Coordinates of C-alpha atoms in Angstrom, one line a residue:
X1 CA -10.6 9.2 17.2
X2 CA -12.1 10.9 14.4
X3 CA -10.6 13.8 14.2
X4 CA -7.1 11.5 14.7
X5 CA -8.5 9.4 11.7
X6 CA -9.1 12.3 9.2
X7 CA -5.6 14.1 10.3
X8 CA -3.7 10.8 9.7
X9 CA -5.6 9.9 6.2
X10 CA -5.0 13.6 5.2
X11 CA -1.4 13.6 5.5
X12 CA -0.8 10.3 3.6
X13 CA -3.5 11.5 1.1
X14 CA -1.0 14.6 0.7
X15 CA 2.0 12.2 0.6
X16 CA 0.1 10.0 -1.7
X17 CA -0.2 13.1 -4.2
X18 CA 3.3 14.2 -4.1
X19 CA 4.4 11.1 -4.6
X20 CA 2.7 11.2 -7.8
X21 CA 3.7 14.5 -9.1
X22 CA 7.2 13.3 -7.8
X23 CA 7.1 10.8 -10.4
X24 CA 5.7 12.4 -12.7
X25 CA 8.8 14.8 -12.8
X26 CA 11.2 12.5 -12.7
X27 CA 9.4 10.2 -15.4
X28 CA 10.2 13.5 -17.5
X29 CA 13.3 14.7 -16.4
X30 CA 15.3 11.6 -15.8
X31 CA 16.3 9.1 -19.0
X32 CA 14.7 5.6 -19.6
X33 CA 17.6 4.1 -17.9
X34 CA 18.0 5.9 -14.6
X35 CA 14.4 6.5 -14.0
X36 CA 14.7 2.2 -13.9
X37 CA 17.9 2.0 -11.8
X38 CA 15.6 4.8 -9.5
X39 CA 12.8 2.2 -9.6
X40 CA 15.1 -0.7 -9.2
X41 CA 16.7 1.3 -5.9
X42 CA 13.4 1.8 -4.4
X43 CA 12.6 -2.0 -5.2
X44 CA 15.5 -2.7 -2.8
X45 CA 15.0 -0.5 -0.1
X46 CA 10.8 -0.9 -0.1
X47 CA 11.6 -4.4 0.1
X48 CA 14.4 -4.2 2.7
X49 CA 13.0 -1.8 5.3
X50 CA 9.6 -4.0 4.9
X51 CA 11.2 -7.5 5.8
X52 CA 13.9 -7.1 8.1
X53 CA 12.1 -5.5 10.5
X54 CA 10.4 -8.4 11.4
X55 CA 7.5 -7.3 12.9
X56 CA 9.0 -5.3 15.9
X57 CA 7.2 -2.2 15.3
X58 CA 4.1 -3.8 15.7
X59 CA 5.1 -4.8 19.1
X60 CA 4.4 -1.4 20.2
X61 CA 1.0 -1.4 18.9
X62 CA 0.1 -3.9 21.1
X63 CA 2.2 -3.7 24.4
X64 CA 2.6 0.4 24.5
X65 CA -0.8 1.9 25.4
X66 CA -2.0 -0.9 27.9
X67 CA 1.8 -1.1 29.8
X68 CA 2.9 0.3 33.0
X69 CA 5.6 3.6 32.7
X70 CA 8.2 1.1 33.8
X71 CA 7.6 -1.2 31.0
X72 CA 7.0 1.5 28.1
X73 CA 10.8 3.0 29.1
X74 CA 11.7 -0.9 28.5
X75 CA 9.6 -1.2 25.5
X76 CA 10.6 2.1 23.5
X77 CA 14.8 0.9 24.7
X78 CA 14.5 -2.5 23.9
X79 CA 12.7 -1.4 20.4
X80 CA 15.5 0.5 19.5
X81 CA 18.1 -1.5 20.5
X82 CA 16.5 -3.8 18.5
X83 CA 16.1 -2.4 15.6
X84 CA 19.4 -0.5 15.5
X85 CA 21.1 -4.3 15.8
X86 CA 18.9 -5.2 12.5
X87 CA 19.7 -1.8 10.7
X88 CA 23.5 -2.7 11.3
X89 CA 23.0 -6.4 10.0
X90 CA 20.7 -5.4 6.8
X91 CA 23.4 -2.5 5.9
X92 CA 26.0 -4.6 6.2
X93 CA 24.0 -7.3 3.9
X94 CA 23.3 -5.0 1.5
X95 CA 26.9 -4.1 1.1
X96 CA 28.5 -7.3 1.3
X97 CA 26.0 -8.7 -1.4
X98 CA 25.9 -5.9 -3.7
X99 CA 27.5 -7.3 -6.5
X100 CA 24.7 -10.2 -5.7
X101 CA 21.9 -7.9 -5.5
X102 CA 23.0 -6.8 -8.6
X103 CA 23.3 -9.3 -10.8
X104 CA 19.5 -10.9 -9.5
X105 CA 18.6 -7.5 -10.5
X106 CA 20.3 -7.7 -13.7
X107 CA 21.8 -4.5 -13.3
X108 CA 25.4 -3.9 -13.0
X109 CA 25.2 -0.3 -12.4
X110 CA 23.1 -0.7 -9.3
X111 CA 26.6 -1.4 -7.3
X112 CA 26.9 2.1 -7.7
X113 CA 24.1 2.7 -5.7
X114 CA 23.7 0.3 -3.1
X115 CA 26.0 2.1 -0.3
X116 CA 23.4 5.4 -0.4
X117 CA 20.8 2.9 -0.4
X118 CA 22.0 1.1 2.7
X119 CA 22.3 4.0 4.7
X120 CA 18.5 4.8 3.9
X121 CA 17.3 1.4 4.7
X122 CA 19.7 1.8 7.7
X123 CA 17.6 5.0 8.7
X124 CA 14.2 3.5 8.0
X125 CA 14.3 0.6 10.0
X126 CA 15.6 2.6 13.2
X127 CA 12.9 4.8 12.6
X128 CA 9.8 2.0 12.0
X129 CA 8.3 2.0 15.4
X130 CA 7.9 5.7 15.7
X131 CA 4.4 6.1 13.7
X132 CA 3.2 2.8 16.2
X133 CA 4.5 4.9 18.8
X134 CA 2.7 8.1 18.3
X135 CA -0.8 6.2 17.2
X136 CA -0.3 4.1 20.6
X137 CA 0.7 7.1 22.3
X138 CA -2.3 9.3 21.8
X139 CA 0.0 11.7 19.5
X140 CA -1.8 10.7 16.4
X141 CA -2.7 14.5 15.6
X142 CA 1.2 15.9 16.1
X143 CA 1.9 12.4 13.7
X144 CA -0.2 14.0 11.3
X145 CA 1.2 17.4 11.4
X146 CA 4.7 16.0 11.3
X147 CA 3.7 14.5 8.5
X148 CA 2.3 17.0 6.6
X149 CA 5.6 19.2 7.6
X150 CA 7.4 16.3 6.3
X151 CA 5.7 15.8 3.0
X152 CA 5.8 19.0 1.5
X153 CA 9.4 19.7 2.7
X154 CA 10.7 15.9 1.1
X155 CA 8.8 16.7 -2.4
X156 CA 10.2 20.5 -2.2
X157 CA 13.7 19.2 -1.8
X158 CA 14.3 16.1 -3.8
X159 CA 12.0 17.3 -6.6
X160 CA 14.4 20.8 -6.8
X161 CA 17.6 17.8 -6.9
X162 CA 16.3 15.7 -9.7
X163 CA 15.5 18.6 -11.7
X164 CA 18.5 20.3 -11.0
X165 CA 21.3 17.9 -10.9
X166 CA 19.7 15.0 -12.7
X167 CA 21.9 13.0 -10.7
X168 CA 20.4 9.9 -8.6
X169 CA 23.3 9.6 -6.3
X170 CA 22.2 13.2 -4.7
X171 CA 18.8 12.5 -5.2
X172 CA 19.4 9.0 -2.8
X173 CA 21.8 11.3 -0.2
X174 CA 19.2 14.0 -0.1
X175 CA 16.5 11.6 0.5
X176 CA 18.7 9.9 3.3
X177 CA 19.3 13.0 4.6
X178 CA 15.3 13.9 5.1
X179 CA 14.6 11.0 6.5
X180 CA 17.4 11.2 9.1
X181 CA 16.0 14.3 9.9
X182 CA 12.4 13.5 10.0
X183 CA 13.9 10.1 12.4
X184 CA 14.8 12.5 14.9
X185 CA 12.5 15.0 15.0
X186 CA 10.0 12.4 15.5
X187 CA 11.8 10.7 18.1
X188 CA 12.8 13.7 20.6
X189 CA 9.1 15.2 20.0
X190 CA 7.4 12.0 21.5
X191 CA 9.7 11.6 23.9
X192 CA 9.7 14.9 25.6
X193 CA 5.9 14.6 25.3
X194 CA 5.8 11.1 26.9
X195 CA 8.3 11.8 29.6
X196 CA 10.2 8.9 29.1
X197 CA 13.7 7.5 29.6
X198 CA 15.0 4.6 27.9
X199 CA 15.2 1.7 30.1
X200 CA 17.2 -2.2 28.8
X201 CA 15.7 -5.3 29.9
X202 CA 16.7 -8.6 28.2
X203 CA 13.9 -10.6 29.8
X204 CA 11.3 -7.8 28.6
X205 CA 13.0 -8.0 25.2
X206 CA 13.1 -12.0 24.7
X207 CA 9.4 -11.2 25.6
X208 CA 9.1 -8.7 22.9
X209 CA 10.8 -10.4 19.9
X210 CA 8.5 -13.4 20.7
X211 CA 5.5 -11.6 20.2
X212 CA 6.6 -10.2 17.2
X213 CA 8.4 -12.7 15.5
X214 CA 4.8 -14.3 14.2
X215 CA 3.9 -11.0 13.0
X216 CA 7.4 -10.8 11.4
X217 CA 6.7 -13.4 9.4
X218 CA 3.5 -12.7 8.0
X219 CA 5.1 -9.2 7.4
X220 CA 7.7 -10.7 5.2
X221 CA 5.3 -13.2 3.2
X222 CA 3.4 -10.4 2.4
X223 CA 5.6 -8.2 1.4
X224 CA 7.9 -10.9 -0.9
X225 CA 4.5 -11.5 -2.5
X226 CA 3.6 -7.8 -3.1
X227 CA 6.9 -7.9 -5.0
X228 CA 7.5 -11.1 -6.6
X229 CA 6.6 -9.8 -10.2
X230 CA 9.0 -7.2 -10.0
X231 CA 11.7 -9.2 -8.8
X232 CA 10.8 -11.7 -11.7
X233 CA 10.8 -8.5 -14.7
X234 CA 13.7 -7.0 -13.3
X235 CA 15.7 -10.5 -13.3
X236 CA 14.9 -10.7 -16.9
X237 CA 14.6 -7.8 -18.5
X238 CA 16.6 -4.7 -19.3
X239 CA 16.1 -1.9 -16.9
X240 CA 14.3 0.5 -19.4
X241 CA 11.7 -2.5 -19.7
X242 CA 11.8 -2.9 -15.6
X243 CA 10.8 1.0 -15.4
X244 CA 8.2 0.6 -17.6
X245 CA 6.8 -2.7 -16.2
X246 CA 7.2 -0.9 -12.8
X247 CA 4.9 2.2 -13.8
X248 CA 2.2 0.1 -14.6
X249 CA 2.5 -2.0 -11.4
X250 CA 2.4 1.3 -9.1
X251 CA -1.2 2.0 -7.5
X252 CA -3.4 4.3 -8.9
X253 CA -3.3 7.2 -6.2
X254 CA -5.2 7.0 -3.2
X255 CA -7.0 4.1 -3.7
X256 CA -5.5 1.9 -1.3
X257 CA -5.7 5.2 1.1
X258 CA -9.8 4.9 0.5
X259 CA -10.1 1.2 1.1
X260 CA -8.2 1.1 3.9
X261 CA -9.7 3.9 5.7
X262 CA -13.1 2.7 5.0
X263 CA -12.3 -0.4 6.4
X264 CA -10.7 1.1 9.3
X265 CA -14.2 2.8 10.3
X266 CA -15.8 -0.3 9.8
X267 CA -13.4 -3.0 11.3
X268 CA -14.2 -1.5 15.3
X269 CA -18.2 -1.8 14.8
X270 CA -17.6 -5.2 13.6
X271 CA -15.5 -6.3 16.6
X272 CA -17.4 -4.6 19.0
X273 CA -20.9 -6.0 17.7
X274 CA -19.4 -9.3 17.5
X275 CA -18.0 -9.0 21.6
X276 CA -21.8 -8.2 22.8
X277 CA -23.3 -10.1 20.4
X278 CA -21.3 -12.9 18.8
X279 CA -23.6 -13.3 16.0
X280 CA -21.3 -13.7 12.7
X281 CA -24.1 -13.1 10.9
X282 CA -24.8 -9.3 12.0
X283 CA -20.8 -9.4 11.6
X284 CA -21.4 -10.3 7.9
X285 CA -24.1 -7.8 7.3
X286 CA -22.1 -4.6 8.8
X287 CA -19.2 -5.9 6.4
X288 CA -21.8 -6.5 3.6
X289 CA -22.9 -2.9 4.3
X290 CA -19.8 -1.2 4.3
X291 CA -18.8 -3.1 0.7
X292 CA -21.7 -1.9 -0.9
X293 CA -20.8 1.7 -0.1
X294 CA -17.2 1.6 -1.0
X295 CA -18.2 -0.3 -4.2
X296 CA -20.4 2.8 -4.7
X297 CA -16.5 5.4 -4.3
X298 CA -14.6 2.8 -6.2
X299 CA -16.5 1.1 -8.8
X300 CA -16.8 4.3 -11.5
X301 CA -12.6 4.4 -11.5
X302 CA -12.5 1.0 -12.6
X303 CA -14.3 2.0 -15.8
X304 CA -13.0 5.5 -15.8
X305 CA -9.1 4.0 -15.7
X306 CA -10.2 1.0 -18.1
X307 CA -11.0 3.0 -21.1
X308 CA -8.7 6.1 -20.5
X309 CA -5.8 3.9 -19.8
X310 CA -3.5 5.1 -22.2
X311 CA -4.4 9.2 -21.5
X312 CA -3.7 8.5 -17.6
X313 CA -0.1 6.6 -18.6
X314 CA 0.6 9.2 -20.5
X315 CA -0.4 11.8 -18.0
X316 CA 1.6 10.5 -15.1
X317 CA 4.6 9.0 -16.5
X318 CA 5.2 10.9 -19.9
X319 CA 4.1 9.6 -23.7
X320 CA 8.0 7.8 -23.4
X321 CA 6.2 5.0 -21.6
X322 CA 2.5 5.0 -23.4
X323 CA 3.1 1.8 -25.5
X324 CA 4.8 -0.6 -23.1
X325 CA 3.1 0.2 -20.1
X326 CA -0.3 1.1 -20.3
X327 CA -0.6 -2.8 -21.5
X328 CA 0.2 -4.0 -18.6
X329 CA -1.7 -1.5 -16.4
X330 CA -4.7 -2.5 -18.4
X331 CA -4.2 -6.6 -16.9
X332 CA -3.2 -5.3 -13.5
X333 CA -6.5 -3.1 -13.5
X334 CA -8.6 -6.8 -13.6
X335 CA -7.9 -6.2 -9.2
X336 CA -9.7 -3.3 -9.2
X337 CA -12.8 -4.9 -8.8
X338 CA -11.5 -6.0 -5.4
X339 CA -10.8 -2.8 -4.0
X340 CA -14.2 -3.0 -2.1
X341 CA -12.5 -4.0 1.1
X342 CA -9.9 -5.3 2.8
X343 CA -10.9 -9.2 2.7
X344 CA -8.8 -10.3 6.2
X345 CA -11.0 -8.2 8.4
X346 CA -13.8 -10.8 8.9
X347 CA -11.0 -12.8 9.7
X348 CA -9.5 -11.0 12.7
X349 CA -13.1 -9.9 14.2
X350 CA -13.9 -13.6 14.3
X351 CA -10.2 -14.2 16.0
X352 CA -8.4 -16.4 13.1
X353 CA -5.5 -14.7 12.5
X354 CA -3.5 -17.1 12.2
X355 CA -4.7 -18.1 8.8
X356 CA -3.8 -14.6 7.2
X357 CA -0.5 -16.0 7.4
X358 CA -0.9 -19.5 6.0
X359 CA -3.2 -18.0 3.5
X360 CA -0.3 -14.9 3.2
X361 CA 1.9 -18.5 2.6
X362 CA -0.1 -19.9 0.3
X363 CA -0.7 -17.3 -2.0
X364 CA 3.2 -16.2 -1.9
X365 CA 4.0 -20.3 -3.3
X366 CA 1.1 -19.8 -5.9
X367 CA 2.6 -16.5 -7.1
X368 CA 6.1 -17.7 -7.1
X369 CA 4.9 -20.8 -9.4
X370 CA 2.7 -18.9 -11.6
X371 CA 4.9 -16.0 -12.6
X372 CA 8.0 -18.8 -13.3
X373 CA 5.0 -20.3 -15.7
X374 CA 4.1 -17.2 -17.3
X375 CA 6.9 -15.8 -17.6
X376 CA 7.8 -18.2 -20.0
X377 CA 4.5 -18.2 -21.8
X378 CA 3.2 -14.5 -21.7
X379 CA 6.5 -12.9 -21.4
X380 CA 6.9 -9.7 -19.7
X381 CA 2.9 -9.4 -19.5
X382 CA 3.5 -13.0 -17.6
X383 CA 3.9 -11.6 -14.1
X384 CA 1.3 -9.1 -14.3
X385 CA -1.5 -12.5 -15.1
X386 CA 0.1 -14.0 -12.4
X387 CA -0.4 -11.1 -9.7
X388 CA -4.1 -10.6 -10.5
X389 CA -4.7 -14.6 -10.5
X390 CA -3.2 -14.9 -7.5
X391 CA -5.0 -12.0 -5.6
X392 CA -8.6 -13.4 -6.8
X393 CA -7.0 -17.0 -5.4
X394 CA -6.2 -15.7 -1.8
X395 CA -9.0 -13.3 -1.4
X396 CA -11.3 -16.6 -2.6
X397 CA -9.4 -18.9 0.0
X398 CA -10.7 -16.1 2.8
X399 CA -14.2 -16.3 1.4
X400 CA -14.0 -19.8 2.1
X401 CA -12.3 -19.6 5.2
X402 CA -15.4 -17.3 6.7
X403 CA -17.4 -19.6 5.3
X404 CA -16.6 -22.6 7.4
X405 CA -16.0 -20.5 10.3
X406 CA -19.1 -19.0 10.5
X407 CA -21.0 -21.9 8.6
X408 CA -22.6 -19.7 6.6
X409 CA -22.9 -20.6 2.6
X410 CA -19.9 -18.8 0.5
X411 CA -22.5 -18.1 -1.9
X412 CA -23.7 -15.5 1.0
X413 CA -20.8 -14.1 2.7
X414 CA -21.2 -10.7 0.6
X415 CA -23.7 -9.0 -1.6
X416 CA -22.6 -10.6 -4.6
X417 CA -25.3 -9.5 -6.8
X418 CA -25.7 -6.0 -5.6
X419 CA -21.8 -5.7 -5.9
X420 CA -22.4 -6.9 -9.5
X421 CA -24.9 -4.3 -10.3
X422 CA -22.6 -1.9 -8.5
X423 CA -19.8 -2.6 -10.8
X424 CA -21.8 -2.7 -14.3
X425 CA -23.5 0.2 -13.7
X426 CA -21.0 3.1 -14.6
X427 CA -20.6 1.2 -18.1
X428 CA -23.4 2.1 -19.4
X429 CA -22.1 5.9 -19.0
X430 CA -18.5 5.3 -20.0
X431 CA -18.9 4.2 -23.4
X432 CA -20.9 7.0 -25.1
X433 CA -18.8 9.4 -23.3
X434 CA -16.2 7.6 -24.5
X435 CA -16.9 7.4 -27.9
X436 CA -17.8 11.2 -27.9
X437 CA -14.3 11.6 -26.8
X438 CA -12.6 10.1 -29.2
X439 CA -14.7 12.0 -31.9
X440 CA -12.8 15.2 -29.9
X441 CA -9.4 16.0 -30.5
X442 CA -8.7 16.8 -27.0
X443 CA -5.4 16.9 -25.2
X444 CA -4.6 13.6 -23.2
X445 CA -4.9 15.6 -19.6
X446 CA -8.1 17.3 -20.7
X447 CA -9.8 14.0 -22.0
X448 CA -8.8 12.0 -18.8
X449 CA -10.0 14.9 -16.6
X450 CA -13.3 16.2 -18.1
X451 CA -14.5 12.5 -19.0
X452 CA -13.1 10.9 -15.9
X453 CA -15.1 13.3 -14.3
X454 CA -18.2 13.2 -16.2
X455 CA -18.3 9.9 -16.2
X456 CA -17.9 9.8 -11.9
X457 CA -20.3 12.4 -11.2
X458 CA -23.1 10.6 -13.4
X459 CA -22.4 7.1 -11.9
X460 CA -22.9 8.9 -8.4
X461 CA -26.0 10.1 -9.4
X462 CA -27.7 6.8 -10.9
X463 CA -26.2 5.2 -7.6
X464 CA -28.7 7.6 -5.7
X465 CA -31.5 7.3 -8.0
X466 CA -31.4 3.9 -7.7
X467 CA -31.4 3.9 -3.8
X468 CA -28.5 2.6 -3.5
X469 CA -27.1 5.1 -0.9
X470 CA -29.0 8.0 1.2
X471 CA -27.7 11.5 1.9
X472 CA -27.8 10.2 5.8
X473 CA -25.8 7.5 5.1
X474 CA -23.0 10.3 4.3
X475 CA -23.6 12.2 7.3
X476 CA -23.2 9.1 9.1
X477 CA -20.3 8.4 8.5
X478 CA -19.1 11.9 9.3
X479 CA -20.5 11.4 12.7
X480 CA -18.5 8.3 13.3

């Protein structure tokens, strides 16, 4: 499992990267307006592939490992029947409503685009169950080295297109192209490995789409929420002020990978101590645990990214977007602080999943309102309030919600106080080093690096000092 673990966050940690140094090429190579129709596109397809799938990959997650031969041959066929239906249905939305998607976009020339961008989402749907598959399948480690395979070849090719051609309609084909490749690669690898012929059953599949239908729709909450601010910029503003609104909005790199993983580690302990024990209180305290220590990995960025907001902007996306992005990266960094965990686990180990997706609900309505309220006040920085409000909102309704469950006193459900210290203590290091920097007439990369970096390595040291973390707790966590 470990082993599987590491592979798997390595090869999204290298995707992660490229990703980045993708963007920051075509942030540089590609003018105001097409990098935003670029963003614009991937708004449409993220957004498309993400909903319309409904929750049918997850299906395999749940039914694959624990069925009989018979039924996986029925799963893996029913799953791409399936989702070949939907991939028809969403290109065929796409293209019918162009003009539509358009004009909510507030774009014309994205009509130009949408028939490359249909095939893609096409592609992506069929191909959504296949990392379930391989994870449910045992075949995490060849997942990984696909992956990596993958990766490097995608950022090769489409970064050697956009240099070259400056041209997104071959940048869209080529990535098409990748994926299609990538879709059946992936597919006839785990197949031959598995053994397995495909196999309809309409009774099995009725079955199927039940059971994912409720994960569908926390799926699609989820995801309209992640993207309601865009949708709302985009509507109303030009597209060179969407691509810059959209820079700021993108994760900082391999955050999310970190938190996630983390939890990951952690989420199995909880469960399993809460099956032998089913004390929520021991629950609470592995959780509280495992905050404090990614508080400890995530806490210094927050400061680091805070006060050298401008010289990472710039270092990503190009100086072209300094002055009207790094703004609102500066009000979306106010969720950083709550990049200590993912807040839902508690949730699942004490077997309430059901209110991730009436919380999911809730905090999707609350966004909605909110950015239609601050849009108007704040302008374009009115979305960005909204997104961070709403994020302390729902991660405060789950607070509240482990409360009652476990009838423990909110006031208690985490460290609070130690996460406090945890997050004040790197700024007593970042501003002397950064007002030594600014008495330096460094270059923006060198400044970010060599103060980021200062500043990191001395917060990880007064972590130690303080006792905050042991050298064992480290090579604990290799052993897991």
């Amino acid at each position: 499992m470990l082993k599987d673990s590491i592979i798997l966050t390595f090869s999204k940690g290298i995707r992660g990267v490229l990703m980045v140094v993708f963007n920051m090429i075509i942030a540089r190579v590609f003018s105001e307006t097409l990098y935003g129709i670029y963003k614009q596109s991937y708004l449409i397809m993220n957004l498309s592939t993400s909903i319309f799938v409904l929750g049918i990959p997850t299906t395999i997650s749940y039914l694959y490992a624990t069925a009989k031969r018979e039924n996986k041959e029925k799963l893996i066929g029913n799953t791409l029947l399936i989702l070949s239906m939907i991939s028809f249905v969403t290109s065929f939305v796409l293209l019918v409503f162009k003009n539509q998607i358009a004009l909510l976009l507030n774009n014309e020339q994205l009509v130009n685009y949408i028939n490359v961008i249909s095939i893609y989402v096409s592609i992506m749907i069929i191909s959504s169950f296949l990392e379930n598959l391989y994870i449910s399948s045992n075949s995490a480690v060849l997942l990984g080295k696909i992956y990596i395979a993958y990766v490097i070849i995608n950022f090769a090719v489409i970064s050697f297109i956009a240099v070259s051609s400056k041209n997104l309609n071959m940048l869209l084909i080529a990535m098409a192209t990748i994926e299609l490749l990538r879709t059946l690669i992936m597919y006839f690898s785990i197949i031959k490995k598995e053994k397995l012929k495909l196999k309809l059953d309409y009774n099995y599949l009725l079955k199927q789409i039940k059971f994912a239908l409720p994960l569908g729709a926390v799926s699609i909450i989820q995801n309209v929420n992640l993207y309601v601010d865009n949708l709302f910029i985009s509507n109303q503003f030009t597209v060179e002020e969407y691509a810059a609104y959209a820079n700021a909005a993108q994760d900082i790199p391999l955050v999310g990978i970190i938190t996630v993983s983390i939890a990951a580690v952690i989420l199995p302990r909880m469960s399993k101590y809460y099956h032998d024990t089913n004390d929520p209180k021991g629950v609470l305290k592995l959780w509280g645990d495992s905050c404090e220590k990614t508080a400890i990995v995530m806490f210094p960025l927050f400061w680091i990214f805070l006060f050298y907001s401008s010289s990472y902007i710039e270092f990503i996306f190009s100086e072209v977007y300094v002055q009207r992005s790094t703004p609102i990266f500066v009000i979306y960094l106010l969720k950083f602080p709550l990049y200590f965990t993912v807040f839902g686990n508690p949730l699942i180990v004490l077997k309430q999943q059901k209110y991730v997706m009436i919380n999911s609900f809730i905090g999707m309505v609350t966004n909605i309102i909110l950015n239609t309220i601050f849009l108007m006040i704040f302008g374009m920085k009115g979305p960005a309030i909204s997104t961070v409000i709403t994020q302390y909102f729902i991660d405060y309704l789950i607070l509240r919600k482990i409360s009652k469950t476990t009838n423990i006193p909110i006031t208690k459900v985490l460290p609070y106080k130690k996460l406090l210290k945890i997050l004040v203590i790197p700024s007593v290091v970042v501003i002397p080093i950064y007002l030594l920097s600014r008495l330096t007439n460094l270059n923006y990369f060198i400044e970010f690096a060599l103060s980021g970096g200062t500043i990191y390595i001395l917060s990880i040291l007064i972590y130690y000092k303080l006792g905050y973390f042991k050298i064992d707790d480290i090579k604990s966590l290799v052993k897991r």
